[in-house]
Coordinates of C-alpha atoms in Angstrom, one line a residue:
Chain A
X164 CA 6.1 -23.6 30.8
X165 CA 8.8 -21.4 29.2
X166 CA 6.6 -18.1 28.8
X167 CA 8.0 -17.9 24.6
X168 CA 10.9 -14.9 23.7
X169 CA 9.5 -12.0 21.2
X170 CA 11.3 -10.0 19.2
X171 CA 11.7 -7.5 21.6
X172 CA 12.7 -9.6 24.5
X173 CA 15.5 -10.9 21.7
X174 CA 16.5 -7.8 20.4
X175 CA 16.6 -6.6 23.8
X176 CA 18.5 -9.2 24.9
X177 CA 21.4 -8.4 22.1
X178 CA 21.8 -5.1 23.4
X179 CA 20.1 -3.0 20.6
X180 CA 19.2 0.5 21.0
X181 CA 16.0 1.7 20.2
X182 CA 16.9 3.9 17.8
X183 CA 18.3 0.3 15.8
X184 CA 15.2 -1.2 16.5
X185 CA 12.9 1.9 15.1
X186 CA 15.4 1.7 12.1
X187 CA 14.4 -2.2 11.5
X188 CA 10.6 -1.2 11.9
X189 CA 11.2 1.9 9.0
X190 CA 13.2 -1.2 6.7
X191 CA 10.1 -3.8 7.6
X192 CA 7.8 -1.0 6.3
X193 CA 9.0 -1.0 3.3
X194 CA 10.2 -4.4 2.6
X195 CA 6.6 -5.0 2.8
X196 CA 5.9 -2.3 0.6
X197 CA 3.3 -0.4 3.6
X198 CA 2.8 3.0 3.5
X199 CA 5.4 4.7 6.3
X200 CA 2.5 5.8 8.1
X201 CA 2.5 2.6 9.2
X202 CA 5.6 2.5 10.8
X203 CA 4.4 3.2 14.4
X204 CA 1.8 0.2 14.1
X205 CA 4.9 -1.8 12.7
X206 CA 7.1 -1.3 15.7
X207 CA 4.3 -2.3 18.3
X208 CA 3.3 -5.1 16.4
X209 CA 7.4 -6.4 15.8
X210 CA 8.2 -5.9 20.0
X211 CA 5.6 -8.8 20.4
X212 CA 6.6 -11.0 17.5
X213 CA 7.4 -14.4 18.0
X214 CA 9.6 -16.4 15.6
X215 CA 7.7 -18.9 13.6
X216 CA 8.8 -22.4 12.5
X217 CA 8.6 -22.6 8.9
X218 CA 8.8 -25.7 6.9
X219 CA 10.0 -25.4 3.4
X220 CA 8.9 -28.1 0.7
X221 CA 10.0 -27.9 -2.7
X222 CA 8.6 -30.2 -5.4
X223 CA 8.4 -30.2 -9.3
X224 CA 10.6 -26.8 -9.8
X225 CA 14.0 -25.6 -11.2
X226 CA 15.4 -24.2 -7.7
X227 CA 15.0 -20.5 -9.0
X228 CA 13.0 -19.7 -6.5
X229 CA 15.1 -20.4 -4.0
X230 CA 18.1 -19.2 -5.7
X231 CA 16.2 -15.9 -5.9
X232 CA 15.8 -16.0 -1.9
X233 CA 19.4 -16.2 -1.4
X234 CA 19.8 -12.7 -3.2
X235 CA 17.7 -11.0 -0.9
X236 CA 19.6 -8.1 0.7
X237 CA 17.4 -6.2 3.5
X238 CA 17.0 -8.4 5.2
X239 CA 19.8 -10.7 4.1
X240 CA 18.6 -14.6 3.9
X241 CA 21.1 -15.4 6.9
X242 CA 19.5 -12.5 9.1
X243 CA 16.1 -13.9 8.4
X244 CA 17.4 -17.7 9.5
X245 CA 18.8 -16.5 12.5
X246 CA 16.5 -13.8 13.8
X247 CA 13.3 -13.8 12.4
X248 CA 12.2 -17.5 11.4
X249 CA 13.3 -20.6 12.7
X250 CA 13.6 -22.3 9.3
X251 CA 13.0 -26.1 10.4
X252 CA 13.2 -27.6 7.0
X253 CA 14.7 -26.4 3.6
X254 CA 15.8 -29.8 1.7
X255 CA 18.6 -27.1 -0.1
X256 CA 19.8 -24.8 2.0
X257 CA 19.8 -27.2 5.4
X258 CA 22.7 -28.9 6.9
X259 CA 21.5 -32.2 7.5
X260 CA 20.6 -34.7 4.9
X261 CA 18.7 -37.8 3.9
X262 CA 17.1 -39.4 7.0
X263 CA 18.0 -36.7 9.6
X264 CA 16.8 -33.8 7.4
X265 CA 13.5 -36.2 6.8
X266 CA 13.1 -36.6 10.8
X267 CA 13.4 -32.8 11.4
X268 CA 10.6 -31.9 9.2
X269 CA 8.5 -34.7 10.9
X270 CA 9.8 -33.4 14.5
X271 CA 8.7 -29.6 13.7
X272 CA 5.4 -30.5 12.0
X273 CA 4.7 -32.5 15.4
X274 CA 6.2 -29.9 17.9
X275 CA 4.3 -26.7 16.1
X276 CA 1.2 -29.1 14.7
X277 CA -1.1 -26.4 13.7
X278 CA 1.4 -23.3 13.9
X279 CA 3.8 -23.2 10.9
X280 CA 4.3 -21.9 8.4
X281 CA 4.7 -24.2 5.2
X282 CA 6.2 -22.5 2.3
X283 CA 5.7 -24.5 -1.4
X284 CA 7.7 -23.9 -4.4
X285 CA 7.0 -25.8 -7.0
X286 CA 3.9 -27.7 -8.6
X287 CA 2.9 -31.0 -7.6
X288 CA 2.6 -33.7 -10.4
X289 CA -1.2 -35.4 -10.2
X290 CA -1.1 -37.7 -13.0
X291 CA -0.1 -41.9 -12.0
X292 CA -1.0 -40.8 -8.6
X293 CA 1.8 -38.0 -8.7
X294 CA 4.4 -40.8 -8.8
X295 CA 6.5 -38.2 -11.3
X296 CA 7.9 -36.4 -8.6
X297 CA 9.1 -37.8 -5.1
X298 CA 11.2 -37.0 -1.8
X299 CA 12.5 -40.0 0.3
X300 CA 10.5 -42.2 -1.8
X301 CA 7.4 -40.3 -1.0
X302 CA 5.2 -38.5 -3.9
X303 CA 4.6 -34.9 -3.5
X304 CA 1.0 -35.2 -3.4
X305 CA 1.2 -37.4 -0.3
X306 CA 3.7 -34.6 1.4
X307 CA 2.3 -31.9 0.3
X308 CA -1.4 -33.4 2.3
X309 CA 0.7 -34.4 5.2
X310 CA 2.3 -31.0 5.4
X311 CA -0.7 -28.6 5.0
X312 CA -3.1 -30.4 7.3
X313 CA -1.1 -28.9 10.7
X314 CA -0.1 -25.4 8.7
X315 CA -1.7 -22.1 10.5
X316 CA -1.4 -20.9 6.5
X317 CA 0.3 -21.9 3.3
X318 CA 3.1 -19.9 1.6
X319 CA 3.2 -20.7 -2.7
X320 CA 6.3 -19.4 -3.6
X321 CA 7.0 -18.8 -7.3
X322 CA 4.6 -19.1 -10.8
X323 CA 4.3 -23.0 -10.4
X324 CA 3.3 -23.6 -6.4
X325 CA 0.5 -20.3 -7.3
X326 CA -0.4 -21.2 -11.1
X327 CA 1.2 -24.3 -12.0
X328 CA 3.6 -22.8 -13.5
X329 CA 5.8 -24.3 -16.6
X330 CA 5.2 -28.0 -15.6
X331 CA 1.5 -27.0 -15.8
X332 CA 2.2 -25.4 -19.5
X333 CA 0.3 -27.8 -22.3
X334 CA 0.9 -30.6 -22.7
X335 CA 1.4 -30.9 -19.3
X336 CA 2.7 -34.7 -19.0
X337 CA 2.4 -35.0 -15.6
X338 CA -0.5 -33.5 -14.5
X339 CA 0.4 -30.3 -12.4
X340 CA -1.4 -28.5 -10.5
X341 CA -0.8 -25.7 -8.6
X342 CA -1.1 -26.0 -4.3
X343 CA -4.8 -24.4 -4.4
X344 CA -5.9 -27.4 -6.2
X345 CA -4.6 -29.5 -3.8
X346 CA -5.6 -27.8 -0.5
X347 CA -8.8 -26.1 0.3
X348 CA -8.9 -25.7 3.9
X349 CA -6.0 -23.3 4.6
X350 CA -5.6 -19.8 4.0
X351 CA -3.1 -20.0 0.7
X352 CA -0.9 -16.7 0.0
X353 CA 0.4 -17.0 -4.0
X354 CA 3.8 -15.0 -4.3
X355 CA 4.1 -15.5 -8.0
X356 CA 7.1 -15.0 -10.4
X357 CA 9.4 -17.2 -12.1
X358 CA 11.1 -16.4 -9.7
X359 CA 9.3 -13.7 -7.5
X360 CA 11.1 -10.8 -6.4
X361 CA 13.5 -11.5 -3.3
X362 CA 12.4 -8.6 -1.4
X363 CA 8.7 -10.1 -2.2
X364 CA 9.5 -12.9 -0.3
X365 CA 10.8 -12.0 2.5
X366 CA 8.2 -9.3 2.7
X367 CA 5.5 -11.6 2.8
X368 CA 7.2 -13.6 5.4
X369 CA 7.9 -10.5 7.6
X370 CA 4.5 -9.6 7.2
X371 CA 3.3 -12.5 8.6
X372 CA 5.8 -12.4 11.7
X373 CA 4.9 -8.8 12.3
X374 CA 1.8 -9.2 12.4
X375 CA 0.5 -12.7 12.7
X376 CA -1.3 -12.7 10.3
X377 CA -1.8 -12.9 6.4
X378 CA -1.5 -9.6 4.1
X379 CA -4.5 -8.5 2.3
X380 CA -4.9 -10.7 -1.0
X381 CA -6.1 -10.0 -4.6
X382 CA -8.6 -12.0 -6.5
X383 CA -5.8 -14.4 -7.2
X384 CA -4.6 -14.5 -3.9
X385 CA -1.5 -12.4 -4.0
X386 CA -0.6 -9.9 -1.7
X387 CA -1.8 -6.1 -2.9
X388 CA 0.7 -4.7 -1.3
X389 CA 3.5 -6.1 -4.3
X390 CA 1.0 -7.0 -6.9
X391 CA -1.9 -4.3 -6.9
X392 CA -0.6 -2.6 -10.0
X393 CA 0.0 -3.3 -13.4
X394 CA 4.1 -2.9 -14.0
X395 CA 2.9 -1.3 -17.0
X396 CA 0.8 1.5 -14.5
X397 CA 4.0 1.9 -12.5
X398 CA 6.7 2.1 -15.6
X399 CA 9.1 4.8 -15.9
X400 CA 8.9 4.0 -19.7
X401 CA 4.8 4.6 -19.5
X402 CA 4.4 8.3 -20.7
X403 CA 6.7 7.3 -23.8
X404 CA 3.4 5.1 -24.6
X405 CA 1.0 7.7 -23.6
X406 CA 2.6 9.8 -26.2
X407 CA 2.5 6.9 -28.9
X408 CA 6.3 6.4 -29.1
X409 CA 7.2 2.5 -29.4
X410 CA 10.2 1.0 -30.0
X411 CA 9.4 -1.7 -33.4
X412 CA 12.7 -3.8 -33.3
X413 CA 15.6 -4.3 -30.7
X414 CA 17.9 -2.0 -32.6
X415 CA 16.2 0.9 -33.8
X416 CA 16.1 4.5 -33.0
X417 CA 13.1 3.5 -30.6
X418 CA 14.9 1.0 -28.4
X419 CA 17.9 3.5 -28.2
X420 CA 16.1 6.5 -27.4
X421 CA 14.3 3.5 -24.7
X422 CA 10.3 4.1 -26.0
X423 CA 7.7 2.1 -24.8
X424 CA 8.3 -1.7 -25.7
X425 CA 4.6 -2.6 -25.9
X426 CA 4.6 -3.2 -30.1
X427 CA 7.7 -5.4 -29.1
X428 CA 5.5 -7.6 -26.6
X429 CA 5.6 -6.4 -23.7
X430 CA 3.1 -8.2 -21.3
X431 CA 3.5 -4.8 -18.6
X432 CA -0.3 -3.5 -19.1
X433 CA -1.7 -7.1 -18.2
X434 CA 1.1 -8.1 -15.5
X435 CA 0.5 -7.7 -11.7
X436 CA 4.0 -7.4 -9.7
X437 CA 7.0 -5.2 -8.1
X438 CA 9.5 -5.3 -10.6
X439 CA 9.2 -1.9 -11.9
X440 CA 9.0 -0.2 -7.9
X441 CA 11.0 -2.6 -6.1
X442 CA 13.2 -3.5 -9.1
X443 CA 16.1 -6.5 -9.2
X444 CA 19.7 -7.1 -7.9
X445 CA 19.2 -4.7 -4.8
X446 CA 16.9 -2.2 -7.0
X447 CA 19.5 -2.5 -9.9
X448 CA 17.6 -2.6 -12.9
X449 CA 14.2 -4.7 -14.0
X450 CA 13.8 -6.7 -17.3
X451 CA 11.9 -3.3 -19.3
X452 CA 15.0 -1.0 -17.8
X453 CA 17.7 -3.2 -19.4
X454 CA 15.5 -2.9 -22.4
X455 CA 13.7 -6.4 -23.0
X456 CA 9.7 -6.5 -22.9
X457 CA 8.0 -7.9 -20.1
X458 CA 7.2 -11.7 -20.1
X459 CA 4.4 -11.7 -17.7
X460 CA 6.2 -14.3 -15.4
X461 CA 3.9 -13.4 -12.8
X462 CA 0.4 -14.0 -14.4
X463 CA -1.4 -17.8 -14.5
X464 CA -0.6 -19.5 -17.9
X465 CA 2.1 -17.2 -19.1
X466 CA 3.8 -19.9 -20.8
X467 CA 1.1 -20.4 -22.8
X468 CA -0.4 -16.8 -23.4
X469 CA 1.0 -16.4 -26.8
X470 CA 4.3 -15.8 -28.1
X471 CA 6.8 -13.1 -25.6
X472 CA 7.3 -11.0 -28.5
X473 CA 3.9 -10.7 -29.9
X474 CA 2.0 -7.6 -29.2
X475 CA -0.8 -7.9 -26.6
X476 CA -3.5 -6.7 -28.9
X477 CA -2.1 -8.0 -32.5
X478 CA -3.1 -11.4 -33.0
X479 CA -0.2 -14.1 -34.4
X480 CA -0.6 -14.5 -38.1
X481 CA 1.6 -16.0 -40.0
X482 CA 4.6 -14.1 -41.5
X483 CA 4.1 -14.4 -45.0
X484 CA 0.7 -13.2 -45.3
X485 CA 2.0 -9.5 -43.6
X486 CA 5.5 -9.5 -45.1
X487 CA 4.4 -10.7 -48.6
X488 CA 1.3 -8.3 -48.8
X489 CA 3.1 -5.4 -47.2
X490 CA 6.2 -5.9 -50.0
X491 CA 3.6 -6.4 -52.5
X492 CA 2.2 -2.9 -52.0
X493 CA 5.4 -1.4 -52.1
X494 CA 4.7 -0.2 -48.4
X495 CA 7.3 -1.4 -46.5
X496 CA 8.8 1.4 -44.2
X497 CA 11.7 1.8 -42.2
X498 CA 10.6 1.0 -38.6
X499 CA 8.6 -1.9 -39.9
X500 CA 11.2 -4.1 -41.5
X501 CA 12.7 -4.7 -38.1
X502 CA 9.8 -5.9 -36.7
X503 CA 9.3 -7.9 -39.8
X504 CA 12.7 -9.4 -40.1
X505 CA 12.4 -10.6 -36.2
X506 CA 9.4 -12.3 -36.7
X507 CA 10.3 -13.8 -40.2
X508 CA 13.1 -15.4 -37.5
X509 CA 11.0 -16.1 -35.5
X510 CA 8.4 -17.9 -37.7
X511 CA 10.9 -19.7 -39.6
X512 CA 12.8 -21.1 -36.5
X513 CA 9.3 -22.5 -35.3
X514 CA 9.3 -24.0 -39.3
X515 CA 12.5 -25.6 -39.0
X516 CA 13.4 -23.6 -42.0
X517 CA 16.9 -21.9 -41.9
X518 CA 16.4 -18.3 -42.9
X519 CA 20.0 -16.6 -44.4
X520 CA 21.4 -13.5 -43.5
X521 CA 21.3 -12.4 -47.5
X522 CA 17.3 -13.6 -47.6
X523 CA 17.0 -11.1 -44.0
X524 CA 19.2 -8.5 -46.2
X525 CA 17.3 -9.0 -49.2
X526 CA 13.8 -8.2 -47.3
X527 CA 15.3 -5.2 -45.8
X528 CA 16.7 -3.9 -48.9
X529 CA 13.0 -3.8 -50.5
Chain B
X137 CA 38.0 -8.1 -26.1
X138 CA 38.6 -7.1 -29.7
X139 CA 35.7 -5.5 -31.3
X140 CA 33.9 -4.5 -28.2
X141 CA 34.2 -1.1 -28.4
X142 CA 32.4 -1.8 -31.8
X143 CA 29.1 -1.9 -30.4
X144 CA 27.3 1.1 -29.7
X145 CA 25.8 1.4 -26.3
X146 CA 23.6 4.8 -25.9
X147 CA 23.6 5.9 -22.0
X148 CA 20.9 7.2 -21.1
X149 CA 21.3 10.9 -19.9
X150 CA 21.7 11.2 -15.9
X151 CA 21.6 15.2 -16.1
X152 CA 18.7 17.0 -17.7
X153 CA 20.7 19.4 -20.3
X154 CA 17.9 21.5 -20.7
X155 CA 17.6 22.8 -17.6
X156 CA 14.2 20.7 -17.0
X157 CA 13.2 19.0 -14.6
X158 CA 12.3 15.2 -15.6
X159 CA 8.4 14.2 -15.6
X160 CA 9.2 11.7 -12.3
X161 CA 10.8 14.7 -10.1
X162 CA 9.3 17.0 -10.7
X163 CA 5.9 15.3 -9.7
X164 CA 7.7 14.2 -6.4
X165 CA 8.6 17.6 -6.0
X166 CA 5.1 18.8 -6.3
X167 CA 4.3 16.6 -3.4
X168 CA 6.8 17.9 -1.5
X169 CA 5.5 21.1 -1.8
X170 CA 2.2 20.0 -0.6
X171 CA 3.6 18.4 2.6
X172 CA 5.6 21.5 3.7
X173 CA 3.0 23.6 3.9
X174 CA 0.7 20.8 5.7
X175 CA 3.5 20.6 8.0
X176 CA 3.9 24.8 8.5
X177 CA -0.2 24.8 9.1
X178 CA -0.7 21.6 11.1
X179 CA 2.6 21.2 12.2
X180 CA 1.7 17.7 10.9
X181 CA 4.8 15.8 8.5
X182 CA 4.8 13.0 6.6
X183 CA 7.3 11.1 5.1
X184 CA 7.9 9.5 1.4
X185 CA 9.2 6.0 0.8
X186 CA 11.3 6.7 -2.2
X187 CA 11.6 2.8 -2.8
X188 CA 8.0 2.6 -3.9
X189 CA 9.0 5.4 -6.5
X190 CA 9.7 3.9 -10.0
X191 CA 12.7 6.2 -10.4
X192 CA 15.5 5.7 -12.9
X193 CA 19.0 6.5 -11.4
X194 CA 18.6 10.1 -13.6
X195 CA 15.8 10.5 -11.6
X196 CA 17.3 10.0 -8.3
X197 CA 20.1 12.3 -9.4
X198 CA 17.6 15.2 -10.0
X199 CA 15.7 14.6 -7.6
X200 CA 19.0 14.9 -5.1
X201 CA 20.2 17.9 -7.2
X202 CA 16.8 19.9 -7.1
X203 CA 16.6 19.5 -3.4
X204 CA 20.1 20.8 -2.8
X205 CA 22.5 20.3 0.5
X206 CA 21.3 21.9 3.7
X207 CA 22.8 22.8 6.9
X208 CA 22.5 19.6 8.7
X209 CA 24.3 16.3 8.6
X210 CA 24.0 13.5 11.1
X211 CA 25.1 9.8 11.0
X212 CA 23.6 7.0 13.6
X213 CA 26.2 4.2 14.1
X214 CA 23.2 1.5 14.2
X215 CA 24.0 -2.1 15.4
X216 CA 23.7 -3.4 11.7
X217 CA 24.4 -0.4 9.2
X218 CA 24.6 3.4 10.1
X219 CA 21.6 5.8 8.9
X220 CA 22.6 8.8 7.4
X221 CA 19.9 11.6 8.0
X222 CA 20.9 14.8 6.1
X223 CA 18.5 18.0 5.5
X224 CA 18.0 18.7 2.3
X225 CA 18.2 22.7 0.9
X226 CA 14.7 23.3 1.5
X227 CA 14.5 23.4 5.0
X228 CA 11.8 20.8 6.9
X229 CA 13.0 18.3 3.9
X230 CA 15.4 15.8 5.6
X231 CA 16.9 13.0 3.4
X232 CA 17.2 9.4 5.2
X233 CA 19.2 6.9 4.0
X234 CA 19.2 3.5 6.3
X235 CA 22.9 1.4 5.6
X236 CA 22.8 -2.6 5.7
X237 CA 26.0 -4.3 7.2
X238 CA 27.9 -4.6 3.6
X239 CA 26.9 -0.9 3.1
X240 CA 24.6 -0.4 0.4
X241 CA 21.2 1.1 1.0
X242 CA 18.3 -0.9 1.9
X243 CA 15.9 1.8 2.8
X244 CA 15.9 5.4 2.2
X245 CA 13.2 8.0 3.0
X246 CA 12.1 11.3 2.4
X247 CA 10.6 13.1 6.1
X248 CA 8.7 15.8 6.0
X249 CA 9.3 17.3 9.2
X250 CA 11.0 19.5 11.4
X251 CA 13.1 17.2 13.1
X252 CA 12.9 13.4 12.3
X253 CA 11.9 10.6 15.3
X254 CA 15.6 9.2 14.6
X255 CA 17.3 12.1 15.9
X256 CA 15.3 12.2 18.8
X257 CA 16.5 10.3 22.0
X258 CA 14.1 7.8 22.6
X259 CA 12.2 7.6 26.5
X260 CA 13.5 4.0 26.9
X261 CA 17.0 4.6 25.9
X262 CA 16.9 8.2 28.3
X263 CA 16.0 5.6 30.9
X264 CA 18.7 3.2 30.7
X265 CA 21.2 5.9 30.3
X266 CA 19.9 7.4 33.7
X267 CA 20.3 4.5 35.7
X268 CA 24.0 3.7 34.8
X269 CA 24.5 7.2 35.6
X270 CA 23.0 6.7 38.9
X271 CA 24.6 3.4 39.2
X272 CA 27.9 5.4 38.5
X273 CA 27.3 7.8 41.1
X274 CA 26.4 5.2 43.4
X275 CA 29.7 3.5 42.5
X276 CA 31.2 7.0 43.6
X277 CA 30.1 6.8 47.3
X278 CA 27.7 10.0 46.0

């Protein structure tokens, strides 16, 4: 038998210096978001990693997820297909279709039977014995069972494989679930986010062929290492808060002078993930930076945690109770009629009710 | 495009005009400070992952400005990407920035250190170089 080619013997084998190859170990390091300390233990552990099969399944999702893989740019989705993983099945990005790409799942799940890696994105539909979403005529339920029983571990990529997700949101017509529902036997890592950070991704999955193994998880089973602090902990807009300046409205002197966005509901203080560290786009910008509150993408039941533009600690109550009382008393001050006009919007668009720009005007003019 | 330049768009400020140094650098700087003298005591370094830093570009602009240009500049041509290692002003501070093949930056550190592993030449690479030198000399009749 074939003694099986690390990533050394490859790299090696490519003709690549050391000095490139302790260069890849520093990038690893911080893809996956170790401390560089760690970079030593990261090149020993690389020189004797072998390249996984990894079977990708996606079932009730919007593609986000993997549209958000594709963006990844160190390491570039191509360098991880051709030098990292040996990405067996992928129903989007493979070449083969219909009954070939069918028979190459079934032919790696047999050849690696207890070794792959399965990544899930997506939730999987429970209700009518999960007939709401299928693949070759096969429910998700059934694949998803089939799949995980010869995994070495489970990846849930995205909000709706770790939480359920927006299928899972009420009413919830089709019964998702999220993939620790459905499996119990296998250790399950959740990389959450609708979608999650590309560089989360990939992180996760060089993690596991660095070291073999799975990352340290939190209490919902996401990596520390990306989701151990609050984005609101890690946010450059956080001592504007500490000092009690909040933006009220999107366009008052707050917002411009870019104040803490937590009275504009900002779910930050109660949301585990990168965004604010690793950032978007290549470390671009992240949702708070280009000025828009936090949604909380990452967290179970965000969908259904309250409106995005309600306050964490104010509870909803209907406009005209606030806005009539505050008018009544005369007490209607500047920063506040922002706030009040959005969520007269707001209220009125969730009333059917077609508010004017001269009834805004009018309200402002008080 | 009519009416675009209508809109007001503040930017936010990428130099301090005061003369201050922003909140975020000036707490990085703070650990530099630290390091250097752990690594004048111990001869021990460290080094800083400045992606795990929630920096605004203005902040990465001070940062760079407060630590100055130094005396040394190097550039690796890597297999995928050079690395460009540069010491900062403040000697022992070296600034490394790791290239990807469509050159933008896809790892960047700060080593605290008096001469960073990169710049070394590693034992195995000393080792293959030696033996096509004495493959070379063989190939000489020497």
């Amino acid at each position: 038998m074939n003694k099986p080619i690390t990533l050394g013997d490859q790299l090696k084998q490519q003709g690549i210096s050391r000095r490139s190859f302790l260069k890849l170990c520093a990038v690893t390091t911080s893809m996956m978001a170790l401390p560089p300390a760690m970079i030593p233990r990261v090149a020993a552990a690389l020189e004797k990693a072998l390249r996984p099969s990894v079977i990708w399944l996606s079932f009730q999702e919007c593609t986000g997820c993997t549209e958000s893989l594709t963006r990844s740019h160190a390491p570039t989705l191509e360098s991880l297909i051709f030098n990292a993983i040996s990405l067996d099945y992928h129903h989007t990005l493979q070449a083969a279709s219909g009954t070939a790409a069918e028979a190459a799942r079934e032919k790696a799940m047999e050849k690696f039977y207890g070794k792959y890696l399965l990544i899930v994105d997506g939730s999987i539909p429970t209700r009518d014995n999960g007939i709401y979403s299928t693949i070759a005529g096969r429910t998700n339920l059934d694949m998803l069972q089939e799949a995980a029983a010869g995994a070495a571990a489970i990846v849930a990529v995205g909000t709706c494989a770790a939480f359920g997700g927006i299928p899972y949101a009420r009413p919830n017509p089709t019964g998702a679930v999220p993939v620790s529902e459905l499996v119990k036997d296998k250790p399950i890592i959740n990389v959450s986010g609708c979608p999650p950070i590309p560089v989360v991704i990939t992180g996760v999955l060089a993690h596991y062929l660095t070291f073999g193994e799975i990352p340290p998880l939190d209490s919902l089973g996401r990596p520390s290492a990306f989701f151990g602090e609050s984005i609101h902990d890690r946010c450059y807009r956080r001592p504007f808060y500490d000092q009690g300046k909040f933006a009220k409205s999107f366009d008052d002197e707050g917002a411009r002078n870019g104040w803490c966005l937590y009275e504009l509901g900002c779910k930050g203080p109660t949301t585990h993930n990168a965004c604010a560290t690793t950032k978007w786009n290549g470390g671009a910008s992240f949702p708070i930076e280009s000025g828009h509150p936090c949604l909380g993408c990452s967290e179970p039941n965000f969908w259904d945690a309250g409106g995005f533009y309600e306050a964490l600690s104010t509870a909803t109550r209907p406009l005209s109770s606030w806005a009539g009382a505050a008018v009544a008393a005369g007490a209607v001050a500047g920063a506040a009629i922002g706030a009040s006009s959005l969520r007269k919007r707001a209220t009125a668009k969730r009333a059917h009710h077609r508010v004017t720009a001269e009834e805004l005007q009018q309200k402002e003019d008080v | 495009m009519n009416g675009l330049e209508d809109i007001s768009i503040s930017i936010v400020e990428t130099t301090s005009t005061s003369g201050e140094l922003r909140a975020n650098v000036r707490a990085i700087l703070h650990e530099i400070e630290t390091l250097l003298g752990k690594l004048l005591e111990s001869g021990e370094g460290d080094i800083i992952d400045i992606r795990s830093l929630p920096l605004l570009p203005a902040d990465y602009e001070g940062l760079e400005g407060a630590l100055g240009g130094g005396e040394v500049y190097a550039e690796i041509d890597g297999g995928n990407g050079p690395t460009v290692i540069v010491e900062t002003g403040m000697p022992g501070v070296w600034w490394v920035s790791h290239y990807g093949d469509s050159d933008e930056i896809i790892a960047e550190f700060i080593e605290v250190t008096r001469i960073p592993e990169l710049l070394m030449s590693p034992p195995e690479d000393i080792d293959d170089g030696l033996e096509r030198l004495r493959m070379q000399l063989a190939d000489a009749g020497h």
